mmCIF file of C-alpha atoms and ligand atoms in Angstrom:
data_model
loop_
_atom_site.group_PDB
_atom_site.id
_atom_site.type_symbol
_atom_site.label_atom_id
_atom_site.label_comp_id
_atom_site.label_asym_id
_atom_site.label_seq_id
_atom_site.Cartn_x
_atom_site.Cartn_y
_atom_site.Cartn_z
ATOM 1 C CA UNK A 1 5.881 -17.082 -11.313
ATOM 2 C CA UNK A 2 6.461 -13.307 -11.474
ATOM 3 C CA UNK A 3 6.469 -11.785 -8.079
ATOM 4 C CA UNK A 4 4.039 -8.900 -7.051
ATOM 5 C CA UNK A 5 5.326 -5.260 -7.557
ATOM 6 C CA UNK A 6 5.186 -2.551 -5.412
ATOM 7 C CA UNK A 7 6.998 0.526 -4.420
ATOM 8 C CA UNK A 8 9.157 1.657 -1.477
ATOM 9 C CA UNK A 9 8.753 5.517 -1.298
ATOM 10 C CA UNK A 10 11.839 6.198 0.885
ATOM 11 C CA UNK A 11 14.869 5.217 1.603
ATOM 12 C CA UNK A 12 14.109 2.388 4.600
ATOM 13 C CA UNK A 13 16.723 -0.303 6.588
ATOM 14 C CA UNK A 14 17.988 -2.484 4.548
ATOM 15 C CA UNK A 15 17.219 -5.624 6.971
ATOM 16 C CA UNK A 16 12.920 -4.613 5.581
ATOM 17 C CA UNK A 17 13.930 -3.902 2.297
ATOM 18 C CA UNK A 18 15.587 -7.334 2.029
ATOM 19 C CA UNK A 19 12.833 -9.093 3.432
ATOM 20 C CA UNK A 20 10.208 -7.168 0.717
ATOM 21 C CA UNK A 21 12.876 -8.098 -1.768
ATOM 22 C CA UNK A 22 12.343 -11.558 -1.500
ATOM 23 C CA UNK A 23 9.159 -11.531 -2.191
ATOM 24 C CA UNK A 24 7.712 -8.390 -4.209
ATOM 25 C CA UNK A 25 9.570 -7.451 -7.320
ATOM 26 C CA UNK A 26 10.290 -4.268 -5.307
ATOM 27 C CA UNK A 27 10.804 0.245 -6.956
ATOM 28 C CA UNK A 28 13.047 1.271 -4.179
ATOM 29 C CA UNK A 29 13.466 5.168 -3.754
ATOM 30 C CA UNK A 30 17.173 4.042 -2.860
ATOM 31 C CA UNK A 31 18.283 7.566 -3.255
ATOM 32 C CA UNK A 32 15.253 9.022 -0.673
ATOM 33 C CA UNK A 33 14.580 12.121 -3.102
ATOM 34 C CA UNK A 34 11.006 12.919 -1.885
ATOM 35 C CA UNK A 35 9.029 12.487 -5.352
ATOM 36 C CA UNK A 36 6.445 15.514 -6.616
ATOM 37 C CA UNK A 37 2.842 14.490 -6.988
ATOM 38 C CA UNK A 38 3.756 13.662 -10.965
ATOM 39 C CA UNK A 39 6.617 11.539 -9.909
ATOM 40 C CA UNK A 40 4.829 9.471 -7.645
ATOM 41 C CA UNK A 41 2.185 8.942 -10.442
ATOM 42 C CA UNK A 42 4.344 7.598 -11.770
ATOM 43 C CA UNK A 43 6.134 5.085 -9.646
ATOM 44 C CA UNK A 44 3.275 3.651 -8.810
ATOM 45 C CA UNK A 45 1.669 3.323 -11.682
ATOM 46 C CA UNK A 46 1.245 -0.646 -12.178
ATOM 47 C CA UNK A 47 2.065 -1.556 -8.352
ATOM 48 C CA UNK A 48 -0.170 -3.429 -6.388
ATOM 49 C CA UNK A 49 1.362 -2.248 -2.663
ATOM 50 C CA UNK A 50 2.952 1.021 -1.840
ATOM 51 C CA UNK A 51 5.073 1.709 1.588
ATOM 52 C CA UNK A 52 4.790 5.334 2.223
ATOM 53 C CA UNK A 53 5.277 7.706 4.847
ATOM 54 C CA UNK A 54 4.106 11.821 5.599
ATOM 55 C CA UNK A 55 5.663 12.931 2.545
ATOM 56 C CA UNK A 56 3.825 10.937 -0.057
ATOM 57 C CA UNK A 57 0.185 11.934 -0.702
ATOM 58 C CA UNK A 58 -2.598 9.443 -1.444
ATOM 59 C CA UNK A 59 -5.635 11.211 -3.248
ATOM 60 C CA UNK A 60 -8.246 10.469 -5.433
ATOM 61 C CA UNK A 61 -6.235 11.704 -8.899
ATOM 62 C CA UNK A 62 -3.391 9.230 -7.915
ATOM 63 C CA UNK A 63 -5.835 6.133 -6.754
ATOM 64 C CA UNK A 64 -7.233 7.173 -10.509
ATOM 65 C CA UNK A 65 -4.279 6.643 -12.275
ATOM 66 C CA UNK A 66 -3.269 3.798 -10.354
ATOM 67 C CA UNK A 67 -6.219 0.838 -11.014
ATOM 68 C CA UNK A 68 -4.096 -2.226 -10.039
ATOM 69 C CA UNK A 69 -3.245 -0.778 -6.319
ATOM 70 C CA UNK A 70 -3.949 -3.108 -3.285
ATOM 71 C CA UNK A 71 -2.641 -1.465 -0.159
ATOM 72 C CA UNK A 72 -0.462 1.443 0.901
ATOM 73 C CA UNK A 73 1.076 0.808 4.210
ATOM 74 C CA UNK A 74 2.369 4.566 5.685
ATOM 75 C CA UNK A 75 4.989 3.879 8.304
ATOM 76 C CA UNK A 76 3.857 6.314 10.551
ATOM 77 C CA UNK A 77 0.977 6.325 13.296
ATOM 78 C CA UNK A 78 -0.508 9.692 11.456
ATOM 79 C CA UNK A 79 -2.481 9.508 8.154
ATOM 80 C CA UNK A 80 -3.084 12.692 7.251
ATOM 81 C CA UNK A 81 -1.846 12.348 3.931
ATOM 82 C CA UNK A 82 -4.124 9.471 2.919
ATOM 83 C CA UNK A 83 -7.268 10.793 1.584
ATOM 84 C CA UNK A 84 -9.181 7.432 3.361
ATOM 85 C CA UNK A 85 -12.458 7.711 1.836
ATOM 86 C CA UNK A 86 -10.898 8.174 -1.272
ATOM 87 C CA UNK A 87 -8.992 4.415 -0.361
ATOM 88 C CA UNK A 88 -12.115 3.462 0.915
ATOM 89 C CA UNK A 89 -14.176 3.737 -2.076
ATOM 90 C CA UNK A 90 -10.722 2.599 -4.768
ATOM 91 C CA UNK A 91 -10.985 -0.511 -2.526
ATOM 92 C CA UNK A 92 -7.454 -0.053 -1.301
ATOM 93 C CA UNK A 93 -6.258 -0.644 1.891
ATOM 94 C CA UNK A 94 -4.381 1.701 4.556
ATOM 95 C CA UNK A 95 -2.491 0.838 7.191
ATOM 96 C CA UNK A 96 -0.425 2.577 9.577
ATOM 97 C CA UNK A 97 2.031 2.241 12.402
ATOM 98 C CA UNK A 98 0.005 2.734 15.838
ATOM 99 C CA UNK A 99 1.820 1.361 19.219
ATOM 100 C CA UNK A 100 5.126 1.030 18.518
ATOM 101 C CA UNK A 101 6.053 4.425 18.824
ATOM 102 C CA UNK A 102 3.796 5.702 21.792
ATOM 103 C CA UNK A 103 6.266 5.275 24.572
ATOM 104 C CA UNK A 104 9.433 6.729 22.181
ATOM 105 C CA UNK A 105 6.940 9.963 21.213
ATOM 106 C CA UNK A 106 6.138 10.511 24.626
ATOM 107 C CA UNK A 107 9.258 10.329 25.590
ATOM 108 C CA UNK A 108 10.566 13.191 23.375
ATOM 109 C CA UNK A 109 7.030 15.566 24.038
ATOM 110 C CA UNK A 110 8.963 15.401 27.740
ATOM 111 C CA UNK A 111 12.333 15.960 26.676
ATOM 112 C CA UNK A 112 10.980 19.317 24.211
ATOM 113 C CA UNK A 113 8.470 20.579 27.177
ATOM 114 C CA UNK A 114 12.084 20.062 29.974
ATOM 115 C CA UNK A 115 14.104 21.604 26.743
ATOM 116 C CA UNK A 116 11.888 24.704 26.298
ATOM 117 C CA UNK A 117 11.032 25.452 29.972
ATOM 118 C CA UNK A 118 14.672 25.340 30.845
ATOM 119 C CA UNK A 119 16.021 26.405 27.993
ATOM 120 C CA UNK A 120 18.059 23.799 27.289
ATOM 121 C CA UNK A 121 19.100 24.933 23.337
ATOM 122 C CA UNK A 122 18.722 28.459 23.468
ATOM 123 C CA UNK A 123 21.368 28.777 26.251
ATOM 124 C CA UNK A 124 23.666 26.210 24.465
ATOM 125 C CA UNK A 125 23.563 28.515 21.810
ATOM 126 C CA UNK A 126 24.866 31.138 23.946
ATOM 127 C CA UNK A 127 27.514 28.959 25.286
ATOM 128 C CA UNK A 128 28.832 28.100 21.645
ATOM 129 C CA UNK A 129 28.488 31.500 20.734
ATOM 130 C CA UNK A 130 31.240 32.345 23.319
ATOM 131 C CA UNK A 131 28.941 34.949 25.680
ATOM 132 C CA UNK A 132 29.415 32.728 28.357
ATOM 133 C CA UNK A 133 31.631 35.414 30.561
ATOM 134 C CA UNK A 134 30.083 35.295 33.777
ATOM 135 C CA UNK A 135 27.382 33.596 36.277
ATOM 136 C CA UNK A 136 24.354 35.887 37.100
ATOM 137 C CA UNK A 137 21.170 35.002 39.033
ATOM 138 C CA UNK A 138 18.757 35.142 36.493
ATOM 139 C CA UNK A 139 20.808 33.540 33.697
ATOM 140 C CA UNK A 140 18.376 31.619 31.927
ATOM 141 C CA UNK A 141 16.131 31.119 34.121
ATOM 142 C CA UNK A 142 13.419 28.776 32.690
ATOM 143 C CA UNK A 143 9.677 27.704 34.035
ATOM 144 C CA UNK A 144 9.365 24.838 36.701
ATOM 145 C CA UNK A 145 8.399 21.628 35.499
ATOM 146 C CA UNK A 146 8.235 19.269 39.034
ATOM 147 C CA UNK A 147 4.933 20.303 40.271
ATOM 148 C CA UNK A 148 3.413 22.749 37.398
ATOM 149 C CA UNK A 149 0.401 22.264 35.237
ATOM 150 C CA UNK A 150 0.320 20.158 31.851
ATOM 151 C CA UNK A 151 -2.252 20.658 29.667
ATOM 152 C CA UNK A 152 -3.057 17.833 27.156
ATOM 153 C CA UNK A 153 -4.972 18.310 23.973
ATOM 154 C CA UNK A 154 -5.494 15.088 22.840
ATOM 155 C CA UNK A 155 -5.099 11.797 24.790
ATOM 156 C CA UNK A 156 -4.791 8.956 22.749
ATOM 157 C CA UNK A 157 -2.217 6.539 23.538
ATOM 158 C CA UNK A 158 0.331 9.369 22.707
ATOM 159 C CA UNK A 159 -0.895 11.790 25.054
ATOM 160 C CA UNK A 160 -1.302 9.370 28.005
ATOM 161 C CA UNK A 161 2.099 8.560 27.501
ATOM 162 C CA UNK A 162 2.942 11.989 28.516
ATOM 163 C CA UNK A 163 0.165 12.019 31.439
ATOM 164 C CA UNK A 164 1.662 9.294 33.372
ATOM 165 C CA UNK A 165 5.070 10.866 32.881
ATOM 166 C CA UNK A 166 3.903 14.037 33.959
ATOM 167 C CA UNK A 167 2.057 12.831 36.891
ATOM 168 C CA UNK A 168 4.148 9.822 38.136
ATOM 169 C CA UNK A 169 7.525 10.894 37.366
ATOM 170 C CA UNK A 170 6.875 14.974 37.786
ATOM 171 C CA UNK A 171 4.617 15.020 40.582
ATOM 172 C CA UNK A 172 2.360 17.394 38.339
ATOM 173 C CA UNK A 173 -1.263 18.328 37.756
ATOM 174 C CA UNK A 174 -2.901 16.815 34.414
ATOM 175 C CA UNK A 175 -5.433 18.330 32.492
ATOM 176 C CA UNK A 176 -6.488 16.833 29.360
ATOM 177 C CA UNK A 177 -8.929 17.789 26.512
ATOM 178 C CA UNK A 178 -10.142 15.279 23.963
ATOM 179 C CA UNK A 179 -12.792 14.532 21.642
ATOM 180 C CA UNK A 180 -14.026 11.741 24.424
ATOM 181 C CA UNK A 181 -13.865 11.350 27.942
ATOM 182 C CA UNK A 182 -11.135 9.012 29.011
ATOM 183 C CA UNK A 183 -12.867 5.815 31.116
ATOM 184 C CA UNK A 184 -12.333 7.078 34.815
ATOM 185 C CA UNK A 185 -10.404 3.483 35.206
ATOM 186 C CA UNK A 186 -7.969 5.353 32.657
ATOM 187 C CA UNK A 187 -8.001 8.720 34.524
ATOM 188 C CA UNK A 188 -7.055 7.333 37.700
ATOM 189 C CA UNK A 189 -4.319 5.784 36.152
ATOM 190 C CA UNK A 190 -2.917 8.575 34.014
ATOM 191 C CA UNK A 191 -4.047 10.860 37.102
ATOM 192 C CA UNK A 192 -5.658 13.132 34.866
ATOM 193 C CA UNK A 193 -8.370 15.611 35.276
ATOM 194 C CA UNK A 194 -10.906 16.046 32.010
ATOM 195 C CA UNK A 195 -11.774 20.180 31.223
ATOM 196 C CA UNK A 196 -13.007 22.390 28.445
ATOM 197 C CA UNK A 197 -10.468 23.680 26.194
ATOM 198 C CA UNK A 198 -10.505 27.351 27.417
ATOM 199 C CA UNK A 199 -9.813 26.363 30.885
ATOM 200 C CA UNK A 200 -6.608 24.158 29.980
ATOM 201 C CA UNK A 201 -5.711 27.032 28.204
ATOM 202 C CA UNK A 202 -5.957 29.285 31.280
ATOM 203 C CA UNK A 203 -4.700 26.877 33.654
ATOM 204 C CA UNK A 204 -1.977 24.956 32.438
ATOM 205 C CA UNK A 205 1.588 26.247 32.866
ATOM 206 C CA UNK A 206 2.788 23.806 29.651
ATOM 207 C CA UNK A 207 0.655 22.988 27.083
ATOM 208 C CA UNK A 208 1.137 19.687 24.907
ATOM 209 C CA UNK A 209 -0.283 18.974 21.184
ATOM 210 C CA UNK A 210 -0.663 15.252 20.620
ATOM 211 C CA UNK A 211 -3.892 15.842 18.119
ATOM 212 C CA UNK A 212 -3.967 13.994 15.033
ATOM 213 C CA UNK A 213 -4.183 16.629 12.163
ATOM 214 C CA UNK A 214 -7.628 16.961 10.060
ATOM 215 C CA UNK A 215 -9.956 19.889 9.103
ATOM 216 C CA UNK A 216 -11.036 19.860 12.748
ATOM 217 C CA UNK A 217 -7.863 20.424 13.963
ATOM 218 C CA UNK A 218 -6.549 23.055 11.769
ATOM 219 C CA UNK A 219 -5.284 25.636 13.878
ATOM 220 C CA UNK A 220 -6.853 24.423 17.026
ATOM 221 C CA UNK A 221 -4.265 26.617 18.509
ATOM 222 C CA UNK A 222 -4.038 30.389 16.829
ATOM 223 C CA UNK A 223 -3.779 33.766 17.856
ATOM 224 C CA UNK A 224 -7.009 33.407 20.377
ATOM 225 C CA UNK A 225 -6.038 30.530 21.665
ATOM 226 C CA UNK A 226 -2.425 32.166 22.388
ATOM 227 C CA UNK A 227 -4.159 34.908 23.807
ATOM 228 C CA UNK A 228 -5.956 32.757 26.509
ATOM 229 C CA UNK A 229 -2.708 31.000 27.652
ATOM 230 C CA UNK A 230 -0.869 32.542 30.987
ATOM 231 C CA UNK A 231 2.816 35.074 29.489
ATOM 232 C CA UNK A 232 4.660 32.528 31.222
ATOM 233 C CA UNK A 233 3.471 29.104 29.420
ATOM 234 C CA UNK A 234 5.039 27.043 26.833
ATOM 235 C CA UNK A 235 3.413 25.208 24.204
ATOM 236 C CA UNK A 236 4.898 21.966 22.983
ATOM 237 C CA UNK A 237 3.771 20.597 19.226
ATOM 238 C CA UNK A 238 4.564 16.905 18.859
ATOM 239 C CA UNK A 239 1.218 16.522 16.454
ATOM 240 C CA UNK A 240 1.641 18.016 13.350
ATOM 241 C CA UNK A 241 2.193 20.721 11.251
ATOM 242 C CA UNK A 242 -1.374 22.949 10.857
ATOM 243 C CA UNK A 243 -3.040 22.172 14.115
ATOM 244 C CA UNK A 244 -0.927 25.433 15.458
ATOM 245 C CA UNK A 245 -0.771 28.662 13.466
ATOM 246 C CA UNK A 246 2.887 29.252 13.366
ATOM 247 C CA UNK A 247 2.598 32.716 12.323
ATOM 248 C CA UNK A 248 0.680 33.292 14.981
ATOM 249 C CA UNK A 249 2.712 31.803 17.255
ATOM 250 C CA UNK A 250 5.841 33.561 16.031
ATOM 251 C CA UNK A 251 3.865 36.892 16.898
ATOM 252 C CA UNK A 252 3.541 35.597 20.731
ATOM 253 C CA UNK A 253 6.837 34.145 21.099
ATOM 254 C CA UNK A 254 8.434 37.667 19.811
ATOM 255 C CA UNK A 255 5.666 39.851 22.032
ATOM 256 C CA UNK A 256 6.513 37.510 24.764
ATOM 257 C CA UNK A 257 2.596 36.706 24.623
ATOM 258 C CA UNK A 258 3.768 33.820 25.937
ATOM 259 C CA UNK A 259 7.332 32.278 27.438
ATOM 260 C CA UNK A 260 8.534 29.763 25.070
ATOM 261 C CA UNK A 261 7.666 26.597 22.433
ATOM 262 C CA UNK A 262 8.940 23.397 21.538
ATOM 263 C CA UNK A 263 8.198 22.412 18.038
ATOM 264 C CA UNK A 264 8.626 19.108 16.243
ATOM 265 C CA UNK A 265 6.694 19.592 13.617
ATOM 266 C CA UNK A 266 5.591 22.415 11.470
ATOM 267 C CA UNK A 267 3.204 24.016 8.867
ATOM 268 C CA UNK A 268 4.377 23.067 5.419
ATOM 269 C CA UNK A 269 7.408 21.235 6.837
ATOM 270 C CA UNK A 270 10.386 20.595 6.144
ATOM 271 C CA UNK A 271 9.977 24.835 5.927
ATOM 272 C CA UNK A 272 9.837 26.509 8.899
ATOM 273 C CA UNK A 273 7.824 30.253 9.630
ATOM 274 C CA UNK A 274 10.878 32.196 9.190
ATOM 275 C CA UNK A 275 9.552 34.435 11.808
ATOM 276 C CA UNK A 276 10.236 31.214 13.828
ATOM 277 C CA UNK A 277 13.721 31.099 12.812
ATOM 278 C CA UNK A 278 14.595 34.247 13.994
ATOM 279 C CA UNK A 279 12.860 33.992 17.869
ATOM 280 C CA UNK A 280 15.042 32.836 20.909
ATOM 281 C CA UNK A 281 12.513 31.736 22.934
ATOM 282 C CA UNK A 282 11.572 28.460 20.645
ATOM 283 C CA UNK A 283 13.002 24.864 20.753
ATOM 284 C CA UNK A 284 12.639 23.530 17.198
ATOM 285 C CA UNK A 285 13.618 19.845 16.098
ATOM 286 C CA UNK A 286 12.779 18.577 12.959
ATOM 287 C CA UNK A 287 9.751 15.905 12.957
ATOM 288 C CA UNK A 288 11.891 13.193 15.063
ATOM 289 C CA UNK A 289 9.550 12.570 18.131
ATOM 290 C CA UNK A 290 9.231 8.366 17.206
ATOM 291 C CA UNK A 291 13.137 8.468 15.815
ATOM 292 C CA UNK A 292 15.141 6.039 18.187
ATOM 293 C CA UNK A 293 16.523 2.980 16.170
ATOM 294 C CA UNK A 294 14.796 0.590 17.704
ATOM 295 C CA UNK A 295 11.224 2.435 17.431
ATOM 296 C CA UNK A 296 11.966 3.465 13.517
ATOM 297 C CA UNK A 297 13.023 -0.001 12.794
ATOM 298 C CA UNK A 298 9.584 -1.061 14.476
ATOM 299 C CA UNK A 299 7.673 1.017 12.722
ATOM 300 C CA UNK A 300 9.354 -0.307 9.043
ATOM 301 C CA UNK A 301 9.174 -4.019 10.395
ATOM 302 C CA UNK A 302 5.085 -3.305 10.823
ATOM 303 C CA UNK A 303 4.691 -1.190 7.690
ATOM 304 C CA UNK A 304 6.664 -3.849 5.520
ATOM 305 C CA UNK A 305 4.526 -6.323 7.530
ATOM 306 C CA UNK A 306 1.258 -5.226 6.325
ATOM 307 C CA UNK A 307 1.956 -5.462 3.146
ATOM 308 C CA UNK A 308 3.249 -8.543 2.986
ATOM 309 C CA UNK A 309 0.495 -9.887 5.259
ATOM 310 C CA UNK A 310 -2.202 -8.660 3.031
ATOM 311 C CA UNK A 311 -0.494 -8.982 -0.093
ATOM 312 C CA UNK A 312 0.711 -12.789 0.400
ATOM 313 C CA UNK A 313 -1.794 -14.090 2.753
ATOM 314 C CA UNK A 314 -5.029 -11.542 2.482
ATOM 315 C CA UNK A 315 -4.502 -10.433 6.157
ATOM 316 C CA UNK A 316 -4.556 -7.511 8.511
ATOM 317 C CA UNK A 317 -2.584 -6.363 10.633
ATOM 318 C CA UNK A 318 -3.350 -2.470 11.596
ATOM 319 C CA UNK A 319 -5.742 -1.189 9.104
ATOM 320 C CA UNK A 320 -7.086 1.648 8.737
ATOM 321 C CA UNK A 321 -10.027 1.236 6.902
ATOM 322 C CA UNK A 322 -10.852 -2.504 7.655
ATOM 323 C CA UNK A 323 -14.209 -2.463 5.635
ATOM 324 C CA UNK A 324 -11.831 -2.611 2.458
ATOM 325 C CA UNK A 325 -12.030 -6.249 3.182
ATOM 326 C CA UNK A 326 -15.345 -6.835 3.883
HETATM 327 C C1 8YV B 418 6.878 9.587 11.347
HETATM 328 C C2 8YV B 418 4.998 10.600 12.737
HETATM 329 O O1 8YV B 418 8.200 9.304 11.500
HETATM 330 O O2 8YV B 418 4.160 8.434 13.092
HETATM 331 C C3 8YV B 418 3.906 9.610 12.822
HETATM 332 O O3 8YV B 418 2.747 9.997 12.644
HETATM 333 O O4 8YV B 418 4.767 11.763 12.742
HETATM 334 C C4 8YV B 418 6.425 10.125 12.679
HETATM 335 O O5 8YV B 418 6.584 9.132 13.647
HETATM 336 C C5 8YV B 418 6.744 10.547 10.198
HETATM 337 O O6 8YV B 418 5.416 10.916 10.002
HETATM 338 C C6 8YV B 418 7.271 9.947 8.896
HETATM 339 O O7 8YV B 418 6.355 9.078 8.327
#
């Protein structure tokens, strides 16, 4: 009997890819060239499973030209390039990668917010550079972090990751907004104090992005925003690309609007806001918050494991849109 196709987007371990071998007749992107909108078409054109992550887009025109299609499984905890309703109404499942990377992305929102208020890269650059001649007083002299004020927008299991670092390990103030109140069960334990948006803005002396990215969230943080925050801040983007307007920010990092930014992930990534490019006062890595081996092999083993769960046995593991299989 002929095994069920599907299609591996990008390159992945080849421990997964062995397992999907042995069961699906499997279209590997071996050579992890990210595909245009045509070329995925393409690919997937007769599949009946798809593992994806940020870089492929699932829309209506593709779920169009692609009748046969079960499930794609995104191996990443964000979805924003899954049109879900779309899914929803094709019939096709989506499933992400939630859990498995909370603890690894919160650890790396706290190593960009230490790296940007102490200026961990930009004076490393000055090292290499060879302008190292002297000791002087004020030589890179960042913002505290023990004791200062983190601002959280957005506290899913990401964000309290961060709040529990921030108040247990750091010995500082939490202030979160969300879309919902934490229980107060939960903000005892993450030591976390709910506010508006405008006062976290005003208050905190590091702000932290850990939104998941929709039309709501487009530029949650712009030139306004910027304006509201104290000159000796730092914002820290471990969402996505879109919820901050990087020009904008660019424009307050070079008036000095406010101190300094850590960015992991970026408007129309992998480009960056040249302006961006060009400022000192910005920490920028490029979208590897959840990449430790362990967690990336994790979030593979779970993508690859949805599919075959639903695929070979017609179960769920972490959907997305569960009423597919109603
Ligand atoms: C992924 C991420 O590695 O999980 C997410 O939402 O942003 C990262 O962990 C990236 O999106 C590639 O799929």
């Amino acid at each position: 009997m002929s095994k069920p196709s599907i299609l591996v987007a990008r390159a992945i371990f080849p421990e997964v890819l062995n397992q999907l071998q042995q069961v699906f007749d499997v279209d590997h992107n071996q050579d992890d060239v990210v595909m245009s909108p045509a070329e995925l078409h393409a690919r997937m054109k007769g599949k009946v499973g798809a593992l994806t992550t940020g870089s492929e887009r699932i829309d209506g025109p593709l779920l169009h030209a692609c009748p046969g299609l079960k499930i794609v499984a995104n191996m990443a905890v964000g979805y924003n390039n899954f049109d879900v309703d779309a899914m929803t109404k094709a019939g096709v499942l989506a499933t992400n990668t939630p859990d498995v990377l909370t603890e690894t992305t919160a650890d790396f929102g706290f190593a960009l917010l230490m790296a940007t208020a102490r200026r961990v890269t930009e004076s490393e650059h000055f090292l290499r550079d060879g302008k190292w001649t002297k000791w002087s007083y004020d030589m890179f002299a960042g913002a505290e972090v023990h004791g200062s004020t983190v601002g959280i927008i957005g506290m899913g299991r990401i964000g309290q990751g961060i709040a529990r670092r921030a108040a247990h390990g750091f010995g500082m103030q939490v202030l979160y907004h969300n879309r919902s109140r934490l229980s107060p069960e939960l903000e005892l334990e993450c030591k976390s104090r709910y506010v508006d948006k405008t006062t976290l803005l005003r208050e905190a002396d590091h702000v932290v992005l850990v939104v998941p990215y929709s039309a709501a969230s487009h530029h949650t943080i712009g030139a306004n925003e910027l304006a509201q925050m104290k000159p000796t801040a730092t914002l820290i983007n471990i969402a996505r690309g879109g919820i901050v307007d990087d020009a904008a920010l660019a424009k307050a990092l070079k008036d000095r609007r406010i101190a300094a930014a850590g960015l992991d992930v970026f408007e129309g990534e992998p480009q960056v806001h040249p302006e961006l490019l060009t400022v000192p006062n910005v920490v920028l890595t490029p979208h590897i918050a959840s990449a430790t081996v362990k967690t990336r092999m994790a979030m593979a083993q779970l993508a690859a494991d949805n599919l075959m769960d639903y695929l070979l046995r017609g179960q769920t593991r972490t959907p997305i849109n569960p009423e597919v299989c109603a």
